[in-house]
């Protein structure tokens, strides 16, 4: 794509306008060309920022003072915008370092680069959206009240407020619909009447009064509408970007870089089968006690006891087994031998269940090779209901039952206490990791857990190479470093190419978004 | 009781008769065209058929009512499912560029299945139901119907008996049909209170303040609870179920040992709850939590979530029980009896014994063109069976909806006049 002089000027003007605002919805892709080295640093820095968002979200209450403070510091040190009050254009006294304009530009461009890297699978999209939404929430809450209103105006998010009389009539309902609302706040604040489709998060969690299709949102919670809108836009945009992805994939220079970016922070992709056939079916019972995370151990046990698992459990457990190396033939044999001990006979199994096992291995239907579920997926999607054994025990079991189970597995009382505390704070993966440490006799696990298959691999590593191994470097950090050095080596390779090609590449980049 | 002995082996013989003379095609077509407000609405709808030997064919679609009729009479499906309205004709989905064939709209649907209540009913389990546990479905319909109307503002709700052990709800408002899947899952979650699987004992947890939606739902449950839970299910009398309740309120062990009468045991629960309300914050709503855990509707959220999810069609036959999936008239909900729902064998039999007096209806001799006459004959056919009252209710449902389409069409033509 070639810009004429005039077109370019227009583009730059549009850009200037966007960067005049402290916060944006990322509706317009960047239109300028950037160098490959900038491309690389921008992307890596934003990943660092999003990773911080994730870690802070686990360790602190979102929007608490400490959370905001830490997030602001990280933004500052990575040269992202962090002070909403700073005007971008009128940095009068020249300060050392990047200007506000530069920071907003970096924010804009880096967001769009990561869209490319993170639109590829459902797991990646989920992670990216979650972190971007949290980052957005933080930034929006830092705005001044006046700026918030301006933002709503500019993005056409305006709704009717209800009259004083209506407010009086509904007072009781409004108060009992939300924990943070008292009689006084009802009187003091405006309430907006918003179609429920525009405020799904608060509808879902029943945090708001709903009548005849409208939710009544107090001014203090207006952020929920903004976030709802942001989330919807972003997930639509990612779906569209994913469709233009074949073009990106065929680009030899972009593709490795994007892959490194996406793997750097969400961990390994367990859909690629390694170790196929290294595990025998006889080993599974003992492995389940030694090296399975609790979620899988629970499923295994339920399967052995009931000779059956419902769909949710079959998916979660079946894909996990595939991930640890069961071949299709082994999987078929495994499920069949267990099911036919229950109510299902061999014929029925072959008719009704074998298909779905083959499906998991991408041998039927759409032939997509299904990826084993990550912890996030297990914890967030498809919660177990009556008759189900899937899900994450740290998230979906009664604390009382979890406690009994841990006692049964001989975890020490102090260990149980620590785990339950983490569960109480909703840090399910950390609780699981604690369980790992306690049952493997290590003090500090050298990884940060985000996948049941990772749990298994790490466990096998420890059990295979002897216990009590101490590792010097922090594993999570190390893998990050690895990833970014790998990333920059691709960048170096690419940088070695003639400059003309690089210019071409970035021009192509914006054409991907144009298509979308 | 009329003879309704149904033998699954007779299904292949009965289905052709059912689809030729009884299935309400014209109402069915009228429903799914939604007044022709949107173009190709019926034509782009997916149907899927389950044929003999569990052969499952997806992505069927039809351009007209008569095509649908012919096809159904040819294939005689054991079961019919309705899917989404797609961007293209579903039967041509292989010919369009991949990625462009997309589910666009569908009714918002709910599926409530008695098997999901197995931990709280003692009369039956799994696929079995009886009139005692059927109360759970009545409660579910009352609660959801109110919430979908009052809270979400929907008006056109079609409740349907699934033919075996549950009920379905089809929310047919235009706004409902256009909901994204994120919105569908938000609605379903708003309506879900009972959470957790086999690893959870306490499945309902209430926190202060209690949301108006929960208060309204509790009001419904309270009406049924004494008769249903304390008497019919005897949850505080039979040992196993008492143990389950005690797992939720351990404090009452002693009191329950002294007092064996279910009603007074329940009073102990209430007293205990009252005491707690005076002192601690935690667990102060446990009597409400127990009522909800035992009676609150259990939705299959996954069915509601997806725009492209298929659901068994009204007027489809249940191959195991032979019962027709009939719409439920909420005015008669309290007396609705799933075992009185006609089976395919019953209505086919009724066809063969003409009811006296009805034979000579006034319009028989009037001049009509042939198609009309055929249509009339079919109408007279189903009117002679026990299917009649259900089809009548379906007609009323469609009439109410038609009034709202008229509004739509008027608006549109007014707009056109303005140009
Ligand atoms: S945290 Fe992850 S690995 Fe651990 S039990 Fe939960 S889902 Fe399984
Ligand atoms: Zn029963």
Short mmCIF file of C-alpha atoms in Angstrom, two decimals, chain B residues 117-418:
data_model
loop_
_atom_site.label_atom_id
_atom_site.label_comp_id
_atom_site.label_asym_id
_atom_site.label_seq_id
_atom_site.Cartn_x
_atom_site.Cartn_y
_atom_site.Cartn_z
CA UNK B 117 -32.23 -32.56 40.25
CA UNK B 118 -31.18 -36.06 41.21
CA UNK B 119 -29.52 -34.99 44.44
CA UNK B 120 -32.68 -33.35 45.74
CA UNK B 121 -35.48 -35.70 44.76
CA UNK B 122 -36.06 -39.04 46.35
CA UNK B 123 -39.07 -40.28 44.43
CA UNK B 124 -37.26 -41.05 41.18
CA UNK B 125 -33.87 -40.73 39.56
CA UNK B 126 -32.30 -40.26 36.14
CA UNK B 127 -34.83 -40.30 33.31
CA UNK B 128 -37.79 -41.18 35.50
CA UNK B 129 -40.33 -38.66 36.62
CA UNK B 130 -43.54 -38.76 38.59
CA UNK B 131 -46.18 -36.22 39.51
CA UNK B 132 -44.44 -35.53 42.77
CA UNK B 133 -41.19 -34.31 41.31
CA UNK B 134 -42.96 -32.65 38.39
CA UNK B 135 -43.66 -29.81 40.84
CA UNK B 136 -40.01 -28.87 40.29
CA UNK B 137 -40.83 -28.08 36.68
CA UNK B 138 -43.85 -26.05 37.70
CA UNK B 139 -41.68 -24.00 40.04
CA UNK B 140 -39.04 -23.59 37.37
CA UNK B 141 -41.54 -22.28 34.86
CA UNK B 142 -43.10 -19.87 37.35
CA UNK B 143 -39.75 -18.41 38.34
CA UNK B 144 -38.22 -18.12 34.90
CA UNK B 145 -41.36 -16.90 33.20
CA UNK B 146 -41.68 -14.07 35.68
CA UNK B 147 -38.04 -13.06 35.42
CA UNK B 148 -37.90 -13.18 31.64
CA UNK B 149 -40.99 -10.98 31.44
CA UNK B 150 -40.54 -8.54 34.31
CA UNK B 151 -36.77 -8.28 34.52
CA UNK B 152 -35.77 -8.72 30.91
CA UNK B 153 -38.91 -7.33 29.32
CA UNK B 154 -39.58 -10.27 26.99
CA UNK B 155 -43.18 -11.03 26.02
CA UNK B 156 -43.36 -13.96 23.68
CA UNK B 157 -42.44 -17.02 25.68
CA UNK B 158 -43.33 -20.45 24.45
CA UNK B 159 -43.06 -23.18 27.10
CA UNK B 160 -42.89 -26.69 25.76
CA UNK B 161 -42.95 -30.12 27.39
CA UNK B 162 -39.92 -31.99 26.15
CA UNK B 163 -41.81 -35.26 25.82
CA UNK B 164 -40.04 -37.05 28.60
CA UNK B 165 -38.53 -35.48 31.69
CA UNK B 166 -38.26 -31.75 31.26
CA UNK B 167 -39.36 -28.51 29.71
CA UNK B 168 -38.00 -26.07 27.17
CA UNK B 169 -38.59 -22.38 26.82
CA UNK B 170 -38.42 -20.51 23.52
CA UNK B 171 -38.18 -16.75 23.94
CA UNK B 172 -39.34 -15.47 20.58
CA UNK B 173 -39.17 -11.68 20.91
CA UNK B 174 -37.18 -10.00 18.20
CA UNK B 175 -34.75 -8.60 20.76
CA UNK B 176 -34.18 -12.09 22.14
CA UNK B 177 -33.55 -13.58 18.73
CA UNK B 178 -30.88 -11.00 18.07
CA UNK B 179 -28.89 -11.52 21.28
CA UNK B 180 -25.17 -12.25 20.98
CA UNK B 181 -23.93 -15.39 22.64
CA UNK B 182 -22.23 -13.28 25.32
CA UNK B 183 -25.60 -11.74 26.10
CA UNK B 184 -27.29 -15.15 26.17
CA UNK B 185 -24.80 -16.46 28.65
CA UNK B 186 -25.21 -13.33 30.79
CA UNK B 187 -28.98 -13.86 30.89
CA UNK B 188 -28.57 -17.53 31.72
CA UNK B 189 -26.14 -16.74 34.49
CA UNK B 190 -28.38 -14.04 35.93
CA UNK B 191 -31.02 -16.75 36.16
CA UNK B 192 -28.75 -19.41 37.71
CA UNK B 193 -28.52 -19.74 41.45
CA UNK B 194 -27.62 -23.36 42.05
CA UNK B 195 -23.93 -23.81 41.39
CA UNK B 196 -21.52 -26.68 41.63
CA UNK B 197 -21.22 -30.36 40.80
CA UNK B 198 -20.57 -33.52 42.70
CA UNK B 199 -17.84 -31.87 44.72
CA UNK B 200 -20.10 -29.22 46.23
CA UNK B 201 -22.45 -29.82 49.14
CA UNK B 202 -23.77 -26.33 49.54
CA UNK B 203 -24.94 -25.22 46.14
CA UNK B 204 -26.64 -21.94 46.92
CA UNK B 205 -24.86 -19.15 48.74
CA UNK B 206 -26.66 -15.88 49.37
CA UNK B 207 -24.98 -12.65 50.29
CA UNK B 208 -26.38 -9.40 51.55
CA UNK B 209 -28.22 -7.52 50.20
CA UNK B 210 -30.52 -10.05 48.59
CA UNK B 211 -31.15 -9.02 45.02
CA UNK B 212 -34.78 -8.25 44.07
CA UNK B 213 -34.66 -11.08 41.53
CA UNK B 214 -33.81 -13.58 44.27
CA UNK B 215 -36.54 -12.18 46.52
CA UNK B 216 -39.11 -12.65 43.80
CA UNK B 217 -37.91 -16.17 43.13
CA UNK B 218 -37.99 -17.01 46.81
CA UNK B 219 -41.58 -15.85 46.99
CA UNK B 220 -42.44 -18.47 44.38
CA UNK B 221 -40.49 -21.22 46.11
CA UNK B 222 -42.06 -20.45 49.46
CA UNK B 223 -45.50 -21.11 48.01
CA UNK B 224 -44.61 -24.65 46.98
CA UNK B 225 -42.04 -25.63 49.58
CA UNK B 226 -44.20 -26.92 52.47
CA UNK B 227 -46.34 -29.20 50.32
CA UNK B 228 -43.64 -30.22 47.86
CA UNK B 229 -40.50 -30.56 49.96
CA UNK B 230 -41.80 -31.29 53.44
CA UNK B 231 -44.76 -33.47 52.48
CA UNK B 232 -44.23 -34.97 49.04
CA UNK B 233 -40.49 -35.42 49.15
CA UNK B 234 -40.37 -35.74 52.91
CA UNK B 235 -36.93 -34.21 53.01
CA UNK B 236 -36.98 -33.92 56.79
CA UNK B 237 -38.44 -37.35 57.41
CA UNK B 238 -36.52 -39.93 55.41
CA UNK B 239 -33.14 -40.70 56.86
CA UNK B 240 -30.95 -40.19 53.76
CA UNK B 241 -32.46 -36.86 52.92
CA UNK B 242 -32.37 -35.68 56.52
CA UNK B 243 -28.65 -36.41 56.50
CA UNK B 244 -28.27 -34.30 53.42
CA UNK B 245 -30.05 -31.38 55.05
CA UNK B 246 -27.98 -31.83 58.19
CA UNK B 247 -24.83 -31.58 56.09
CA UNK B 248 -25.98 -28.04 55.34
CA UNK B 249 -26.89 -27.13 58.94
CA UNK B 250 -24.79 -29.18 61.30
CA UNK B 251 -26.05 -27.31 64.37
CA UNK B 252 -29.40 -29.01 64.21
CA UNK B 253 -28.21 -32.56 64.80
CA UNK B 254 -29.53 -32.63 68.34
CA UNK B 255 -32.77 -30.87 67.74
CA UNK B 256 -33.54 -33.28 64.93
CA UNK B 257 -32.87 -36.23 67.16
CA UNK B 258 -35.49 -35.09 69.60
CA UNK B 259 -38.02 -34.02 67.08
CA UNK B 260 -39.01 -36.34 64.30
CA UNK B 261 -41.94 -34.53 62.74
CA UNK B 262 -40.87 -32.92 59.47
CA UNK B 263 -42.92 -29.75 59.94
CA UNK B 264 -41.53 -29.05 63.36
CA UNK B 265 -38.03 -29.92 62.21
CA UNK B 266 -38.43 -27.25 59.58
CA UNK B 267 -39.49 -24.86 62.32
CA UNK B 268 -36.22 -25.61 64.07
CA UNK B 269 -34.45 -24.60 60.90
CA UNK B 270 -36.36 -21.35 60.78
CA UNK B 271 -35.71 -20.64 64.46
CA UNK B 272 -32.05 -21.31 64.03
CA UNK B 273 -31.93 -18.95 61.07
CA UNK B 274 -33.69 -16.26 63.07
CA UNK B 275 -31.18 -16.65 65.89
CA UNK B 276 -28.31 -16.27 63.51
CA UNK B 277 -29.76 -13.18 61.98
CA UNK B 278 -29.55 -11.57 65.40
CA UNK B 279 -25.91 -12.41 65.91
CA UNK B 280 -23.49 -13.25 63.15
CA UNK B 281 -23.36 -12.06 59.61
CA UNK B 282 -22.35 -15.30 57.98
CA UNK B 283 -24.84 -17.92 56.99
CA UNK B 284 -27.80 -15.87 58.12
CA UNK B 285 -29.83 -16.83 55.09
CA UNK B 286 -29.43 -20.55 55.33
CA UNK B 287 -33.14 -21.41 55.45
CA UNK B 288 -33.53 -19.57 52.17
CA UNK B 289 -30.46 -21.29 50.81
CA UNK B 290 -31.91 -24.66 51.65
CA UNK B 291 -35.23 -23.86 49.98
CA UNK B 292 -33.46 -22.67 46.87
CA UNK B 293 -31.11 -25.61 46.75
CA UNK B 294 -34.09 -27.96 46.82
CA UNK B 295 -36.44 -26.11 44.50
CA UNK B 296 -34.75 -23.49 42.37
CA UNK B 297 -34.62 -24.22 38.61
CA UNK B 298 -31.45 -25.83 37.35
CA UNK B 299 -30.62 -24.60 33.90
CA UNK B 300 -28.33 -26.14 31.38
CA UNK B 301 -26.44 -22.94 30.65
CA UNK B 302 -24.65 -24.44 27.65
CA UNK B 303 -27.90 -24.89 25.77
CA UNK B 304 -28.82 -21.25 26.23
CA UNK B 305 -25.40 -19.82 25.43
CA UNK B 306 -24.78 -20.73 21.82
CA UNK B 307 -26.61 -19.08 18.96
CA UNK B 308 -26.05 -22.24 16.95
CA UNK B 309 -27.14 -24.72 19.60
CA UNK B 310 -29.90 -27.06 18.47
CA UNK B 311 -32.97 -27.78 20.55
CA UNK B 312 -35.74 -30.32 20.12
CA UNK B 313 -38.63 -28.82 18.22
CA UNK B 314 -42.16 -28.40 19.53
CA UNK B 315 -44.47 -31.09 18.11
CA UNK B 316 -41.56 -33.46 17.65
CA UNK B 317 -42.21 -36.94 19.04
CA UNK B 318 -40.17 -38.35 21.86
CA UNK B 319 -39.01 -41.67 20.46
CA UNK B 320 -38.77 -43.35 23.89
CA UNK B 321 -42.10 -42.31 25.37
CA UNK B 322 -43.97 -41.59 22.17
CA UNK B 323 -45.25 -38.36 23.69
CA UNK B 324 -45.59 -35.26 21.59
CA UNK B 325 -43.58 -32.22 22.59
CA UNK B 326 -46.52 -29.94 23.26
CA UNK B 327 -46.72 -26.28 24.22
CA UNK B 328 -47.80 -25.74 27.81
CA UNK B 329 -50.56 -23.25 28.57
CA UNK B 330 -49.43 -21.41 31.69
CA UNK B 331 -53.03 -20.67 32.61
CA UNK B 332 -53.33 -24.37 33.29
CA UNK B 333 -49.83 -24.96 34.57
CA UNK B 334 -50.83 -26.16 38.03
CA UNK B 335 -52.84 -28.98 36.55
CA UNK B 336 -50.49 -29.84 33.70
CA UNK B 337 -49.86 -33.56 33.80
CA UNK B 338 -46.99 -34.88 31.70
CA UNK B 339 -48.55 -38.33 31.72
CA UNK B 340 -51.72 -36.96 30.17
CA UNK B 341 -49.82 -35.58 27.20
CA UNK B 342 -50.94 -37.55 24.16
CA UNK B 343 -48.68 -40.15 22.64
CA UNK B 344 -48.38 -40.62 18.95
CA UNK B 345 -50.15 -43.96 19.19
CA UNK B 346 -53.07 -42.40 21.00
CA UNK B 347 -53.67 -39.62 18.51
CA UNK B 348 -53.27 -41.91 15.55
CA UNK B 349 -55.85 -44.16 17.09
CA UNK B 350 -58.18 -41.25 17.72
CA UNK B 351 -58.02 -40.45 14.03
CA UNK B 352 -59.54 -43.79 13.30
CA UNK B 353 -62.52 -43.41 15.55
CA UNK B 354 -64.57 -40.53 14.25
CA UNK B 355 -66.28 -38.56 16.93
CA UNK B 356 -69.99 -38.33 16.36
CA UNK B 357 -71.41 -34.87 15.71
CA UNK B 358 -68.20 -33.37 14.54
CA UNK B 359 -68.42 -35.01 11.18
CA UNK B 360 -70.84 -32.50 9.74
CA UNK B 361 -69.35 -29.15 10.54
CA UNK B 362 -71.07 -26.26 8.81
CA UNK B 363 -68.39 -25.40 6.32
CA UNK B 364 -68.11 -28.83 4.74
CA UNK B 365 -70.32 -28.05 1.84
CA UNK B 366 -69.03 -24.63 0.95
CA UNK B 367 -67.13 -24.19 -2.24
CA UNK B 368 -63.43 -24.06 -1.80
CA UNK B 369 -60.48 -24.53 -4.01
CA UNK B 370 -58.67 -27.73 -3.51
CA UNK B 371 -55.73 -26.66 -1.49
CA UNK B 372 -57.95 -24.96 0.99
CA UNK B 373 -60.00 -28.06 1.23
CA UNK B 374 -56.95 -30.16 1.92
CA UNK B 375 -55.90 -27.72 4.58
CA UNK B 376 -59.34 -27.83 6.13
CA UNK B 377 -59.32 -31.59 6.12
CA UNK B 378 -56.07 -31.58 8.04
CA UNK B 379 -57.46 -29.12 10.53
CA UNK B 380 -60.45 -31.34 11.03
CA UNK B 381 -58.06 -34.25 11.46
CA UNK B 382 -56.14 -32.89 14.38
CA UNK B 383 -59.27 -31.42 15.89
CA UNK B 384 -60.54 -34.91 16.36
CA UNK B 385 -57.55 -35.82 18.51
CA UNK B 386 -56.33 -34.83 21.93
CA UNK B 387 -53.67 -32.78 20.20
CA UNK B 388 -56.31 -30.14 19.49
CA UNK B 389 -56.09 -28.16 22.67
CA UNK B 390 -52.32 -27.88 22.43
CA UNK B 391 -52.47 -26.64 18.87
CA UNK B 392 -55.13 -24.18 19.89
CA UNK B 393 -52.84 -22.80 22.53
CA UNK B 394 -50.06 -22.58 19.97
CA UNK B 395 -52.44 -20.64 17.68
CA UNK B 396 -53.16 -18.18 20.45
CA UNK B 397 -49.47 -17.72 21.07
CA UNK B 398 -48.95 -16.99 17.38
CA UNK B 399 -51.85 -14.55 17.27
CA UNK B 400 -50.38 -12.52 20.10
CA UNK B 401 -47.07 -12.44 18.33
CA UNK B 402 -48.70 -11.48 15.05
CA UNK B 403 -50.10 -8.38 16.66
CA UNK B 404 -46.57 -7.24 17.39
CA UNK B 405 -45.38 -7.98 13.83
CA UNK B 406 -48.23 -5.90 12.53
CA UNK B 407 -46.84 -3.03 14.50
CA UNK B 408 -43.42 -3.68 12.94
CA UNK B 409 -44.74 -3.83 9.39
CA UNK B 410 -46.80 -0.69 9.89
CA UNK B 411 -43.76 1.14 11.12
CA UNK B 412 -41.83 0.00 8.08
CA UNK B 413 -44.48 1.01 5.58
CA UNK B 414 -44.89 4.35 7.32
CA UNK B 415 -41.20 4.92 6.88
CA UNK B 416 -41.51 4.12 3.22
CA UNK B 417 -44.37 6.57 2.81
CA UNK B 418 -42.16 9.26 4.20
#
